[in-house]
Short mmCIF file of C-alpha atoms and ligand atoms in Angstrom, two decimals:
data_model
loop_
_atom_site.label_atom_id
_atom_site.label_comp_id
_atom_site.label_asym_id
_atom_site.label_seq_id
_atom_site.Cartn_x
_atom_site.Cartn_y
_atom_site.Cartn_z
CA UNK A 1 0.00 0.00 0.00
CA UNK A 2 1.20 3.56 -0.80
CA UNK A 3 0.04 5.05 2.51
CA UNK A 4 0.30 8.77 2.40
CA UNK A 5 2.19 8.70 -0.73
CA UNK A 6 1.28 9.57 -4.30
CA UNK A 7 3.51 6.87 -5.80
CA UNK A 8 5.31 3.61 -4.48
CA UNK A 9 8.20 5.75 -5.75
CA UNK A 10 7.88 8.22 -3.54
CA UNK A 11 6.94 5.97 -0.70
CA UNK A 12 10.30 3.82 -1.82
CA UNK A 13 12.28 6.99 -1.54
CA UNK A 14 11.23 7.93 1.84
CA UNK A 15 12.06 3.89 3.53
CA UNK A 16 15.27 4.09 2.42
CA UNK A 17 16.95 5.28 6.21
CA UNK A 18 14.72 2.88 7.55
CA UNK A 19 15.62 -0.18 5.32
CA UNK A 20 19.30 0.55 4.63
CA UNK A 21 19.17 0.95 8.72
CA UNK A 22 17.57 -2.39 8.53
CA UNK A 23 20.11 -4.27 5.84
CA UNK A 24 23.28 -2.96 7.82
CA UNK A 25 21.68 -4.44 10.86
CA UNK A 26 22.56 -8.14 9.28
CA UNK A 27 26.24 -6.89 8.37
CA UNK A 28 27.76 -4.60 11.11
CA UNK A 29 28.06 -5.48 15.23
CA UNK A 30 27.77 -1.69 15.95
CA UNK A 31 28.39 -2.98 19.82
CA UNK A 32 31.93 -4.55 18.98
CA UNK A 33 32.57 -1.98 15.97
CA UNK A 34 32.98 -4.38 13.68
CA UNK A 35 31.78 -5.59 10.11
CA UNK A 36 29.86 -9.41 10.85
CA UNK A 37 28.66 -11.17 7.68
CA UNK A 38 27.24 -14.40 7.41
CA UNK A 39 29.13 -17.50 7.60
CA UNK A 40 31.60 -17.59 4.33
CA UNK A 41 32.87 -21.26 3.89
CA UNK A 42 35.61 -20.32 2.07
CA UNK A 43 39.03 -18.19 1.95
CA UNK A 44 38.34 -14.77 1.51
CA UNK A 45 42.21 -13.87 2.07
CA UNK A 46 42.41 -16.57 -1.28
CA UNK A 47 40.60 -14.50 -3.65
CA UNK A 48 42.90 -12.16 -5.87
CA UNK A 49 40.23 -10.95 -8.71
CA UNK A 50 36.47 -10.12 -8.36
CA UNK A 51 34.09 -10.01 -11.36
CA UNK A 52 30.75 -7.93 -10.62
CA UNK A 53 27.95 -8.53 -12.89
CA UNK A 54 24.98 -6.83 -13.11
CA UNK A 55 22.31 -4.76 -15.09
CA UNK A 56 21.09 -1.35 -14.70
CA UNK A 57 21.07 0.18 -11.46
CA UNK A 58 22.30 -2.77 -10.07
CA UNK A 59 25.28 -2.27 -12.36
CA UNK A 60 25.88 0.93 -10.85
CA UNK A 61 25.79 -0.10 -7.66
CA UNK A 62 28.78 -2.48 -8.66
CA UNK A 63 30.36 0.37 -10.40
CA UNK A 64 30.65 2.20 -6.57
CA UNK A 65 31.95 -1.12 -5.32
CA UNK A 66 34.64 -1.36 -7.42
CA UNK A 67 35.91 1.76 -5.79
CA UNK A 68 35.29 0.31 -2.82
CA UNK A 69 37.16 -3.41 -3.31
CA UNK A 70 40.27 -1.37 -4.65
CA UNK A 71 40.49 1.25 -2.05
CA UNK A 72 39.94 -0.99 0.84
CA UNK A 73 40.69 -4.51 0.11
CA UNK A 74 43.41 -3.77 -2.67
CA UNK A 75 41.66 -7.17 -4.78
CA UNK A 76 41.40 -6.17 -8.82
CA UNK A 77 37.78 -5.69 -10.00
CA UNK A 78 36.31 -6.09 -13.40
CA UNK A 79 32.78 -4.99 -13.63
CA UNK A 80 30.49 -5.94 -16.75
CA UNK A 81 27.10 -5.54 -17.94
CA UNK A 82 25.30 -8.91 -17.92
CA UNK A 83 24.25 -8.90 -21.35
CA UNK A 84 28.08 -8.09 -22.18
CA UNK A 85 29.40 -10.40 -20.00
CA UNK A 86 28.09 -13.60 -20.79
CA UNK A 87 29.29 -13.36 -24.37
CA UNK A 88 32.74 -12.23 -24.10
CA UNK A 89 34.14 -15.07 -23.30
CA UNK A 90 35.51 -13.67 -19.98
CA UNK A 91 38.53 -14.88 -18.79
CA UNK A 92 37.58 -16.71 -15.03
CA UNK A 93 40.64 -18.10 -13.86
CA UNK A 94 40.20 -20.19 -10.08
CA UNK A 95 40.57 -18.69 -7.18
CA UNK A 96 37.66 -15.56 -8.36
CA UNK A 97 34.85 -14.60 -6.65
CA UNK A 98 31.97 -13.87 -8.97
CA UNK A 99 29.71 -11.32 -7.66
CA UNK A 100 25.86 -10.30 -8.82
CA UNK A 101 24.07 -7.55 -7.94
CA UNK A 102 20.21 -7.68 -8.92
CA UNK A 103 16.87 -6.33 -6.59
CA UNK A 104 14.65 -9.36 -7.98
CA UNK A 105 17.34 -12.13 -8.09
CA UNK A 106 15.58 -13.09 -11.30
CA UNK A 107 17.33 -10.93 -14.25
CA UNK A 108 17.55 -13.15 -17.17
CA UNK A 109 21.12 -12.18 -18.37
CA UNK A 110 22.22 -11.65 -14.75
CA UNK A 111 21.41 -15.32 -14.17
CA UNK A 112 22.80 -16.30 -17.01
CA UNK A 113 26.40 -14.90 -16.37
CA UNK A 114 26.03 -16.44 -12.72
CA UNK A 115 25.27 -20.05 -14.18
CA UNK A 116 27.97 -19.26 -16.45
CA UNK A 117 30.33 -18.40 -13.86
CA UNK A 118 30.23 -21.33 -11.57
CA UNK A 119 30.56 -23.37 -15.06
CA UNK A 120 33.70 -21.99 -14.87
CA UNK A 121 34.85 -22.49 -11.52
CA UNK A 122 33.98 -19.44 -9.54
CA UNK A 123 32.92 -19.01 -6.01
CA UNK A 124 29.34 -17.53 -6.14
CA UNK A 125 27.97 -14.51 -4.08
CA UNK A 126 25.07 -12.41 -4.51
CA UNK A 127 23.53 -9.48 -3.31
CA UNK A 128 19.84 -9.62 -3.92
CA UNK A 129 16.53 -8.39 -2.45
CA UNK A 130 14.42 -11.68 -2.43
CA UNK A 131 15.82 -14.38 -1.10
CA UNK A 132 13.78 -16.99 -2.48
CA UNK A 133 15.00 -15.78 -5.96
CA UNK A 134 17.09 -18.11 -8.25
CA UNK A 135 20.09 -16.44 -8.35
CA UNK A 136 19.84 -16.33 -4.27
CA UNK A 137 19.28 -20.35 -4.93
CA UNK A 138 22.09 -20.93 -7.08
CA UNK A 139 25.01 -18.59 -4.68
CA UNK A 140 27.47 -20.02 -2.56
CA UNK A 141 27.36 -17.07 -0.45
CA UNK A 142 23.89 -14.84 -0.04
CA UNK A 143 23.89 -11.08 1.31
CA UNK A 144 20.33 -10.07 1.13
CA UNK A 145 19.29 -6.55 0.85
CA UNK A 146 16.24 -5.90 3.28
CA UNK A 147 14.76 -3.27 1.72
CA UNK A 148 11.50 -5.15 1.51
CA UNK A 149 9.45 -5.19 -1.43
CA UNK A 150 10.14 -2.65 -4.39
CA UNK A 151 6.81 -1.91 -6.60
CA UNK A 152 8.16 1.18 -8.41
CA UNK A 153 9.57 0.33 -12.04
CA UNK A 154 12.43 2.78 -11.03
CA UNK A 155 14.78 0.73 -8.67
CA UNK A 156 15.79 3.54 -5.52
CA UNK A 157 15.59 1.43 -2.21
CA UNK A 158 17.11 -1.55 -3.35
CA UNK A 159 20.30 0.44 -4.73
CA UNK A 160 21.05 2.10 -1.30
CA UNK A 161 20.00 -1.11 0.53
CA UNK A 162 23.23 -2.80 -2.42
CA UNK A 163 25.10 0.29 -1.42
CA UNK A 164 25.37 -0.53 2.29
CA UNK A 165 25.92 -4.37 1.52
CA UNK A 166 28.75 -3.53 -0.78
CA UNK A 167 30.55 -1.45 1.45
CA UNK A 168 30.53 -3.78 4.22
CA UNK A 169 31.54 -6.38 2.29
CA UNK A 170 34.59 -4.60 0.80
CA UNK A 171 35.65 -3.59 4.51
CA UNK A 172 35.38 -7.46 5.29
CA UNK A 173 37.54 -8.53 2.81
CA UNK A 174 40.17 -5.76 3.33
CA UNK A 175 40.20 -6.97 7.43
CA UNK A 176 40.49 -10.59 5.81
CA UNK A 177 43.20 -9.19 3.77
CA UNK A 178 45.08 -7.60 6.57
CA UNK A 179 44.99 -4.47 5.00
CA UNK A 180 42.25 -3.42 7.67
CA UNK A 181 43.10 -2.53 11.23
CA UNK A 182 40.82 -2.79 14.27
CA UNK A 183 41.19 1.19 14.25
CA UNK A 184 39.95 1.47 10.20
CA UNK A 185 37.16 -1.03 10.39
CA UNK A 186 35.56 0.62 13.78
CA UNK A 187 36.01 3.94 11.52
CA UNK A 188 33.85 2.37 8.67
CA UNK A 189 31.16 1.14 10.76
CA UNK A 190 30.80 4.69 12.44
CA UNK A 191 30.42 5.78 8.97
CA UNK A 192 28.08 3.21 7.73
CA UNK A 193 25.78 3.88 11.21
CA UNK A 194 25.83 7.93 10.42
CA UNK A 195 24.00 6.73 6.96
CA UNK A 196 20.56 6.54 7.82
CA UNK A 197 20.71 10.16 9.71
CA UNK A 198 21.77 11.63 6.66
CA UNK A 199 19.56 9.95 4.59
CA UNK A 200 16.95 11.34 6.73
CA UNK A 201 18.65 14.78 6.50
CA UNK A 202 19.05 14.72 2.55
CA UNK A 203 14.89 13.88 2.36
CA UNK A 204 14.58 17.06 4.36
CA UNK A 205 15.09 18.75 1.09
CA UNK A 206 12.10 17.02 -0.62
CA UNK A 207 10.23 20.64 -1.34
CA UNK A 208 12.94 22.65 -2.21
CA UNK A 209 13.72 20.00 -5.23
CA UNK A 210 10.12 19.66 -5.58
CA UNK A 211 10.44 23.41 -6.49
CA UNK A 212 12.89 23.13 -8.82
CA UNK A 213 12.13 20.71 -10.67
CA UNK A 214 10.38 23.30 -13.80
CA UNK A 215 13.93 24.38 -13.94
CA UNK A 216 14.27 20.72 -15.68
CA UNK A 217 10.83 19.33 -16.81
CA UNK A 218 11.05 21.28 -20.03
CA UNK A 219 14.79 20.42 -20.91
CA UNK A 220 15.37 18.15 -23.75
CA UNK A 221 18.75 16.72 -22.73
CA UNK A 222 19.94 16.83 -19.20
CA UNK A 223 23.61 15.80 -18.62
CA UNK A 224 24.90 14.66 -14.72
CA UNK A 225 28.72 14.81 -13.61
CA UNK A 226 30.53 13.10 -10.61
CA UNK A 227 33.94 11.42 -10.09
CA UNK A 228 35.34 8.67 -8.35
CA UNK A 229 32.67 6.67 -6.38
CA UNK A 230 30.12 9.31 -7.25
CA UNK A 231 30.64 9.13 -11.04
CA UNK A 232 28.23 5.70 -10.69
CA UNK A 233 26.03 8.18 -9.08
CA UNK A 234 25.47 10.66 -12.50
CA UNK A 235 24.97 7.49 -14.47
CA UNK A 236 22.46 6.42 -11.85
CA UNK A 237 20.84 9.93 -12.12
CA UNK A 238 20.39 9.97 -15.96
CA UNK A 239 18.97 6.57 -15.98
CA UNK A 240 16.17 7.48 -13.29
CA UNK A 241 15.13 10.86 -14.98
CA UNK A 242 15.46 8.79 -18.49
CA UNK A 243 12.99 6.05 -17.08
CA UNK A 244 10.63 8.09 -15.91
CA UNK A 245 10.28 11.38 -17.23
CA UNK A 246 11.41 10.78 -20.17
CA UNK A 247 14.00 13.32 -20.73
CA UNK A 248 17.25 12.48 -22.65
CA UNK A 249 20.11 12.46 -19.68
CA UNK A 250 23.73 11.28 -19.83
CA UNK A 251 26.15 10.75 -17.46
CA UNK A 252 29.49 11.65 -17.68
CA UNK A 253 32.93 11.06 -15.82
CA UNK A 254 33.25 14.95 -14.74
CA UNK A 255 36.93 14.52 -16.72
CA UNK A 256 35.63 13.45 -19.81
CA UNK A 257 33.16 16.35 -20.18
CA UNK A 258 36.09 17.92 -22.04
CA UNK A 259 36.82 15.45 -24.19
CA UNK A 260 33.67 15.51 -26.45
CA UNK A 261 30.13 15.89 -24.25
CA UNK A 262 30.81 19.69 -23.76
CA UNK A 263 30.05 20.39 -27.33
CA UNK A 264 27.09 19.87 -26.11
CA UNK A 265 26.60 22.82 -23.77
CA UNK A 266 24.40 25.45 -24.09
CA UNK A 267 21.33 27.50 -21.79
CA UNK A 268 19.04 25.02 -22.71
CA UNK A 269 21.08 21.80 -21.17
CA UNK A 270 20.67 21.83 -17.25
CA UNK A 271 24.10 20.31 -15.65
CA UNK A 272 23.48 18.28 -12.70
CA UNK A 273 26.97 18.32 -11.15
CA UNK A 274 27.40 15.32 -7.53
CA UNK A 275 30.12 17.08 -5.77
CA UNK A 276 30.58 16.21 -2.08
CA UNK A 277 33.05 18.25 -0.58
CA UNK A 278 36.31 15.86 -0.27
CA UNK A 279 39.68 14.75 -1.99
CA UNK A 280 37.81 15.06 -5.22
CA UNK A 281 35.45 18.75 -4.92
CA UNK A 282 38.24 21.00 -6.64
CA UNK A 283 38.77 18.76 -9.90
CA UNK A 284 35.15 18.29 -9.94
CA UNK A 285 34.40 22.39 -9.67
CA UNK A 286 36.58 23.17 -12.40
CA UNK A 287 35.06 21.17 -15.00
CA UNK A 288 31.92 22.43 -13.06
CA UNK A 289 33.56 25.99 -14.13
CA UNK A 290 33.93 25.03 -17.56
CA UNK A 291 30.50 24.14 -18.37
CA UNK A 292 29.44 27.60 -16.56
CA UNK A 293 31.95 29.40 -19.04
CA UNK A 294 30.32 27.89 -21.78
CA UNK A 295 26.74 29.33 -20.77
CA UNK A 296 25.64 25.74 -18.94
CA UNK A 297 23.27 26.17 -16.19
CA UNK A 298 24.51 24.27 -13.22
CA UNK A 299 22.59 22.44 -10.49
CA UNK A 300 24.90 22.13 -8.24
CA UNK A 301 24.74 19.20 -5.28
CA UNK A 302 27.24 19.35 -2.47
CA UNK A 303 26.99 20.47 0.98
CA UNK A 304 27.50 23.53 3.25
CA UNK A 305 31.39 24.02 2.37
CA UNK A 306 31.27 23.35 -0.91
CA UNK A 307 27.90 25.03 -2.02
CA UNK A 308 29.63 28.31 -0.09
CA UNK A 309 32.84 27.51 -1.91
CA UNK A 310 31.35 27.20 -5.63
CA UNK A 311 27.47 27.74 -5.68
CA UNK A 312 27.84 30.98 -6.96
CA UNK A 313 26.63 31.43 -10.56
CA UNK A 314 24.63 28.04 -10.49
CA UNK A 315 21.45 28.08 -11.65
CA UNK A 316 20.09 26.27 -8.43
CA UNK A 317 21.77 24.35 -5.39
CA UNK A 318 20.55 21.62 -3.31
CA UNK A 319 22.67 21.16 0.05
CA UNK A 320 23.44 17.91 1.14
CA UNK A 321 24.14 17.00 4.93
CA UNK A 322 28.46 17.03 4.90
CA UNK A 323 29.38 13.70 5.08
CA UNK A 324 32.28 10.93 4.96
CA UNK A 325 32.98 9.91 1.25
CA UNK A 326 32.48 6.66 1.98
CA UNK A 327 28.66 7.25 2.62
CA UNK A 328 28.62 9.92 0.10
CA UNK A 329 27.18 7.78 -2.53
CA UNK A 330 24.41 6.43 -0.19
CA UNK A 331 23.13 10.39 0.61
CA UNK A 332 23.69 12.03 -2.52
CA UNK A 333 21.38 8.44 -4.57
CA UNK A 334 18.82 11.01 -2.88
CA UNK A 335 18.69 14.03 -4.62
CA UNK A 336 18.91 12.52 -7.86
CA UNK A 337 15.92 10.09 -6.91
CA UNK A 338 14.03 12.97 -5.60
CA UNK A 339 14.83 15.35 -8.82
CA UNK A 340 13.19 12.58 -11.24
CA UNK A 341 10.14 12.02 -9.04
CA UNK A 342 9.34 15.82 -9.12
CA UNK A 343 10.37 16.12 -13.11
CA UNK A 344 8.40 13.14 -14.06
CA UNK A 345 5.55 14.42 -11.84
CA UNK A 346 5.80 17.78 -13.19
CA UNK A 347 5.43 16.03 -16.43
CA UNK A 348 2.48 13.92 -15.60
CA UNK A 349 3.95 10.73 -16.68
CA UNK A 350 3.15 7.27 -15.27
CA UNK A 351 5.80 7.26 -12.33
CA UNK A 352 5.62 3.86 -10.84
CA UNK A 353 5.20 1.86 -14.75
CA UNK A 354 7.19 3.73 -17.21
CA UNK A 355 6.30 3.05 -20.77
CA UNK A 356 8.14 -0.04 -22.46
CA UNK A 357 9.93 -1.01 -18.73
CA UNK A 358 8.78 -4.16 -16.92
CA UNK A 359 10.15 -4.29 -13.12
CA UNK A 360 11.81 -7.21 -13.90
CA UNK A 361 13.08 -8.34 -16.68
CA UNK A 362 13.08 -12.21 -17.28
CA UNK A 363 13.89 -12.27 -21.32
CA UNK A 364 17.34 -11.59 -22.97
O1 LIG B 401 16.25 -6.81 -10.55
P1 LIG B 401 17.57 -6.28 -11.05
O2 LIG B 401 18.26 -5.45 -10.03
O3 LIG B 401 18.45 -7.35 -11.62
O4 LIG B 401 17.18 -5.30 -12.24
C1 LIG B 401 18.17 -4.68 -13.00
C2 LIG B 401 17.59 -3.58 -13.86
O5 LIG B 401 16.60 -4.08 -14.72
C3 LIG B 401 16.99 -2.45 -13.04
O6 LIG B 401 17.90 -1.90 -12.12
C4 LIG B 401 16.48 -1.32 -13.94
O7 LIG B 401 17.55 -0.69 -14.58
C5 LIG B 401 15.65 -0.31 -13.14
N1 LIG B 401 14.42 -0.03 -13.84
C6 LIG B 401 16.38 0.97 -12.86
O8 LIG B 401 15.61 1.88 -12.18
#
């Protein structure tokens, strides 16, 4: 039931500090400071090379995780689209983990690549949101999301709910690894904890992108920029205001913008720049600056530093609570979810059943 919601989107958007709250109850001991996930019957310290496979926002969620595996656990990552994947010919050598990343657990070329990877000798894990699902069937290793059901065609629980799974799961292999200390891993779950609270304090600014969102409803191409872990987070943004609103949107490696896509700049293409403040805010504000000099208008999402640092001469700002990177991607999967509800609304399109888009898709 959509309660006091308009749309099981909306509704969707609004559980998420109370189901990714939820899903990192099952991996984090917040008493002991310490990442717990379920029983693993085999070597984690063993595995050298992780393959993620997945398909749409699942894929980004992967995408993040990568940055995540690297940073923390220092294990190479290759990351694929299912339907690329599984006829490639990928090279699986033993000792990989194979990881999938799907909300229904039923994906058709998801489960293919899965069946095709323990063909070939790999361990098995999966992160999905129904357990009963096959590819939850068919894992060695299952980390459910608890997000709970998703109605909405447009996936926005289950990717924060992946999120939070992820990270803990990269911090687990990098204590495995011994490239963890007791120090670093009670650091991380102090991070992961402060999620839901900023969750809560990015929906706080439901109206104000309500407001805004005639600033984009009548745009014919929207374009999103982020980097490092927050680059998945663009691509995540164009594909929810694509899906539902029906607005062309790309998104782009903040770098690359330079290398071709800011041809494409003029008054008429709103910017959405993802721009926490961190390691990362300066090289992100300067192509920011770039697409300003070129007449772009700029939405620019960060929080109180960096909003006072660059929000001049945007076009509009939404602040963002300040946060650690690592959570960064969690919070800022907000705004973007919230921007394409209110354009798509503005828009009067059919929110929760896009045209053409099934919720899951079970054919190749
Ligand atoms: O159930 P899955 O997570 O495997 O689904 C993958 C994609 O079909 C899904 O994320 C799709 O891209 C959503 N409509 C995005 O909002």
């Amino acid at each position: 039931e959509k309660g006091n919601y308009r749309h099981f989107m909306q509704k969707e958007i609004f559980e998420q500090p109370t189901v990714v709250a939820q899903t990192l109850r099952s991996y984090l001991r917040p008493g002991e400071q310490r990442v717990a996930l379920p029983q693993i019957d085999f070597d984690i310290s063993a595995i050298d090379r992780i393959t993620i496979v997945a398909c749409g926002t699942s894929y980004y969620a992967g995408m993040v995780a990568k940055y995540w595996f690297e940073q923390f656990a220092r294990v190479p990552v290759d990351i694929d689209f299912a339907s690329e994947f599984r006829y490639r010919d990928p090279i699986l050598t033993p000792g990989g983990l194979a990881l999938f990343i799907s909300q229904s657990g039923e994906t058709a070329d998801t489960l293919a690549a899965l069946k095709h990877c323990k063909a070939n000798g790999q361990v098995i894990a999966s992160v999905v949101n129904v357990p009963t699902s096959s590819m939850a069937r068919e894992s060695d290793l299952l980390l459910p999301t608890h997000a709970g059901p998703e109605i909405g065609v447009a996936s926005t629980k289950a990717f924060t709910c992946q999120l939070a799974v992820l990270a803990a799961l990269a911090a687990h292999f990098a204590v495995k690894k011994g490239l963890m200390d007791r120090e670093e891993e009670a650091e991380v779950v102090k991070h992961l904890l402060e999620a839901p609270a900023s969750l809560n304090a990015a929906l706080d600014h439901d109206d104000e992108i309500a407001d805004m969102a005639h600033l984009i409803a009548p745009a014919r191409d929207v374009l999103y920029l982020g980097r490092g872990a927050d680059f998945p987070l663009a691509l995540e943004g164009a594909l929810k205001l694509k899906e539902i609103s029906y607005i062309h949107a790309e998104g782009y490696a903040s770098g690359e913008m330079k290398h071709g896509p800011i041809a494409l700049i003029d008054d008429a293409v709103p910017v959405i720049v993802l721009a926490p403040s961190g390691p990362l805010f300066e090289k992100t504000v300067s192509n920011m600056q770039e697409v300003q000099a070129r007449g772009g208008k700029v939405v620019l999402i960060s929080d109180a530093d960096g909003i006072a640092q660059a929000g001049e001469g945007c076009m509009a700002v939404i602040e963002m609570p300040k946060v650690h990177p690592l959570i960064a991607p969690l919070v800022y999967a907000v705004p973007v979810q919230l921007l394409a509800y209110h354009v798509a609304v503005a828009k009067g399109t059919d929110v929760d059943q896009p045209r053409n888009l099934a919720k899951s898709v079970t054919v190749e």
